[in-house]
GROMACS .gro file of C-alpha atoms in nm:
model
  144
    1UNK     CA    1   5.179   4.504   4.674
    2UNK     CA    2   5.400   4.528   4.373
    3UNK     CA    3   5.447   4.153   4.384
    4UNK     CA    4   5.073   4.089   4.387
    5UNK     CA    5   4.985   4.319   4.099
    6UNK     CA    6   5.175   4.120   3.831
    7UNK     CA    7   5.039   3.793   3.976
    8UNK     CA    8   4.674   3.889   3.932
    9UNK     CA    9   4.690   3.970   3.560
   10UNK     CA   10   4.881   3.645   3.505
   11UNK     CA   11   4.599   3.448   3.678
   12UNK     CA   12   4.337   3.624   3.467
   13UNK     CA   13   4.532   3.549   3.152
   14UNK     CA   14   4.562   3.179   3.241
   15UNK     CA   15   4.190   3.166   3.319
   16UNK     CA   16   4.100   3.340   2.994
   17UNK     CA   17   4.327   3.108   2.797
   18UNK     CA   18   4.171   2.804   2.963
   19UNK     CA   19   3.823   2.938   2.889
   20UNK     CA   20   3.915   2.993   2.523
   21UNK     CA   21   4.058   2.641   2.499
   22UNK     CA   22   3.745   2.490   2.660
   23UNK     CA   23   3.529   2.689   2.421
   24UNK     CA   24   3.727   2.558   2.121
   25UNK     CA   25   3.691   2.199   2.244
   26UNK     CA   26   3.315   2.236   2.291
   27UNK     CA   27   3.279   2.400   1.949
   28UNK     CA   28   3.484   2.123   1.787
   29UNK     CA   29   3.269   1.856   1.952
   30UNK     CA   30   2.949   2.026   1.839
   31UNK     CA   31   3.078   2.059   1.481
   32UNK     CA   32   3.188   1.692   1.480
   33UNK     CA   33   2.846   1.583   1.608
   34UNK     CA   34   2.665   1.787   1.343
   35UNK     CA   35   2.888   1.640   1.070
   36UNK     CA   36   2.820   1.284   1.189
   37UNK     CA   37   2.445   1.350   1.196
   38UNK     CA   38   2.458   1.492   0.842
   39UNK     CA   39   2.654   1.192   0.711
   40UNK     CA   40   2.414   0.944   0.874
   41UNK     CA   41   2.112   1.134   0.739
   42UNK     CA   42   2.251   1.146   0.385
   43UNK     CA   43   2.327   0.772   0.391
   44UNK     CA   44   1.975   0.700   0.512
   45UNK     CA   45   1.819   0.925   0.246
   46UNK     CA   46   2.028   0.760  -0.026
   47UNK     CA   47   1.918   0.417   0.096
   48UNK     CA   48   1.553   0.521   0.100
   49UNK     CA   49   1.586   0.653  -0.255
   50UNK     CA   50   1.732   0.320  -0.371
   51UNK     CA   51   1.446   0.129  -0.209
   52UNK     CA   52   1.187   0.361  -0.365
   53UNK     CA   53   1.344   0.319  -0.710
   54UNK     CA   54   1.351  -0.057  -0.658
   55UNK     CA   55   0.983  -0.067  -0.560
   56UNK     CA   56   0.894   0.140  -0.866
   57UNK     CA   57   1.095  -0.089  -1.096
   58UNK     CA   58   0.942  -0.410  -0.958
   59UNK     CA   59   0.593  -0.256  -0.968
   60UNK     CA   60   0.652  -0.173  -1.335
   61UNK     CA   61   0.754  -0.533  -1.398
   62UNK     CA   62   0.437  -0.656  -1.226
   63UNK     CA   63   0.229  -0.424  -1.441
   64UNK     CA   64   0.387  -0.592  -1.746
   65UNK     CA   65   0.304  -0.933  -1.599
   66UNK     CA   66  -0.056  -0.822  -1.560
   67UNK     CA   67  -0.075  -0.723  -1.925
   68UNK     CA   68   0.075  -1.056  -2.036
   69UNK     CA   69  -0.166  -1.245  -1.810
   70UNK     CA   70  -0.463  -1.059  -1.958
   71UNK     CA   71  -0.355  -1.148  -2.311
   72UNK     CA   72  -0.291  -1.511  -2.216
   73UNK     CA   73  -0.633  -1.531  -2.049
   74UNK     CA   74  -0.810  -1.403  -2.361
   75UNK     CA   75  -0.639  -1.666  -2.576
   76UNK     CA   76  -0.647  -1.966  -2.339
   77UNK     CA   77  -0.941  -1.908  -2.101
   78UNK     CA   78  -0.708  -1.937  -1.801
   79UNK     CA   79  -0.410  -1.758  -1.651
   80UNK     CA   80  -0.053  -1.863  -1.724
   81UNK     CA   81   0.204  -2.004  -1.488
   82UNK     CA   82   0.529  -1.811  -1.471
   83UNK     CA   83   0.701  -2.079  -1.683
   84UNK     CA   84   0.436  -2.039  -1.952
   85UNK     CA   85   0.490  -1.664  -1.954
   86UNK     CA   86   0.866  -1.717  -1.983
   87UNK     CA   87   0.813  -1.963  -2.267
   88UNK     CA   88   0.618  -1.689  -2.448
   89UNK     CA   89   0.898  -1.435  -2.408
   90UNK     CA   90   0.832  -1.272  -2.070
   91UNK     CA   91   1.165  -1.169  -1.921
   92UNK     CA   92   1.257  -0.990  -1.600
   93UNK     CA   93   1.538  -0.739  -1.571
   94UNK     CA   94   1.868  -0.897  -1.463
   95UNK     CA   95   1.840  -0.764  -1.105
   96UNK     CA   96   1.492  -0.916  -1.052
   97UNK     CA   97   1.384  -1.275  -0.991
   98UNK     CA   98   1.057  -1.456  -0.930
   99UNK     CA   99   1.030  -1.579  -0.571
  100UNK     CA  100   0.688  -1.747  -0.593
  101UNK     CA  101   0.410  -1.773  -0.844
  102UNK     CA  102   0.094  -1.964  -0.916
  103UNK     CA  103  -0.199  -1.948  -1.150
  104UNK     CA  104  -0.543  -2.100  -1.177
  105UNK     CA  105  -0.830  -2.049  -1.416
  106UNK     CA  106  -0.957  -1.757  -1.205
  107UNK     CA  107  -0.651  -1.586  -1.060
  108UNK     CA  108  -0.275  -1.549  -1.070
  109UNK     CA  109  -0.008  -1.450  -0.818
  110UNK     CA  110   0.358  -1.358  -0.858
  111UNK     CA  111   0.622  -1.243  -0.612
  112UNK     CA  112   0.933  -1.069  -0.748
  113UNK     CA  113   1.254  -0.983  -0.558
  114UNK     CA  114   1.501  -0.711  -0.647
  115UNK     CA  115   1.849  -0.847  -0.577
  116UNK     CA  116   2.009  -0.502  -0.539
  117UNK     CA  117   1.791  -0.396  -0.244
  118UNK     CA  118   1.615  -0.714  -0.131
  119UNK     CA  119   1.273  -0.555  -0.187
  120UNK     CA  120   0.999  -0.809  -0.260
  121UNK     CA  121   0.677  -0.705  -0.432
  122UNK     CA  122   0.377  -0.929  -0.482
  123UNK     CA  123   0.074  -0.891  -0.706
  124UNK     CA  124  -0.241  -1.084  -0.777
  125UNK     CA  125  -0.480  -1.067  -1.067
  126UNK     CA  126  -0.835  -1.195  -1.106
  127UNK     CA  127  -1.089  -1.262  -1.379
  128UNK     CA  128  -1.274  -0.935  -1.343
  129UNK     CA  129  -0.978  -0.699  -1.322
  130UNK     CA  130  -1.036  -0.400  -1.545
  131UNK     CA  131  -0.673  -0.296  -1.549
  132UNK     CA  132  -0.332  -0.343  -1.389
  133UNK     CA  133  -0.414  -0.100  -1.107
  134UNK     CA  134  -0.713  -0.295  -0.971
  135UNK     CA  135  -0.481  -0.481  -0.734
  136UNK     CA  136  -0.179  -0.275  -0.642
  137UNK     CA  137   0.147  -0.455  -0.571
  138UNK     CA  138   0.232  -0.510  -0.207
  139UNK     CA  139   0.598  -0.442  -0.142
  140UNK     CA  140   0.811  -0.506   0.163
  141UNK     CA  141   1.164  -0.420   0.248
  142UNK     CA  142   1.412  -0.667   0.388
  143UNK     CA  143   1.448  -0.681   0.764
  144UNK     CA  144   1.724  -0.448   0.879
   0.00000   0.00000   0.00000
């Protein structure tokens, strides 16, 4: 019996040590998982914020285009092509570029791309628009 008594506490100690080690491994895995989720979420939020800022910037540009088109229409009885607006001093910020545009006597259309995010916003204007918010820009994000 004396031989068995020291053996039992040793087995319990080994079992307890193994349980503590397993618990530490599980805790470490859970902490690592939570950290990875937090990093992925913060990257996604940062990306969404960039896209939102980009949409706002391009929408602001399109509002300026609307104002220039209205002025041009009053003076010339038609809407301007993008080249005509450029010739009269209309400039886009360095990170933006016109993708497509057209103009007729009764309407205009312009599509602008933000090179930093790939966001493209498009806007149309018509004869009877009362202001730049009559036709809101339509924006789309690049395919991911």
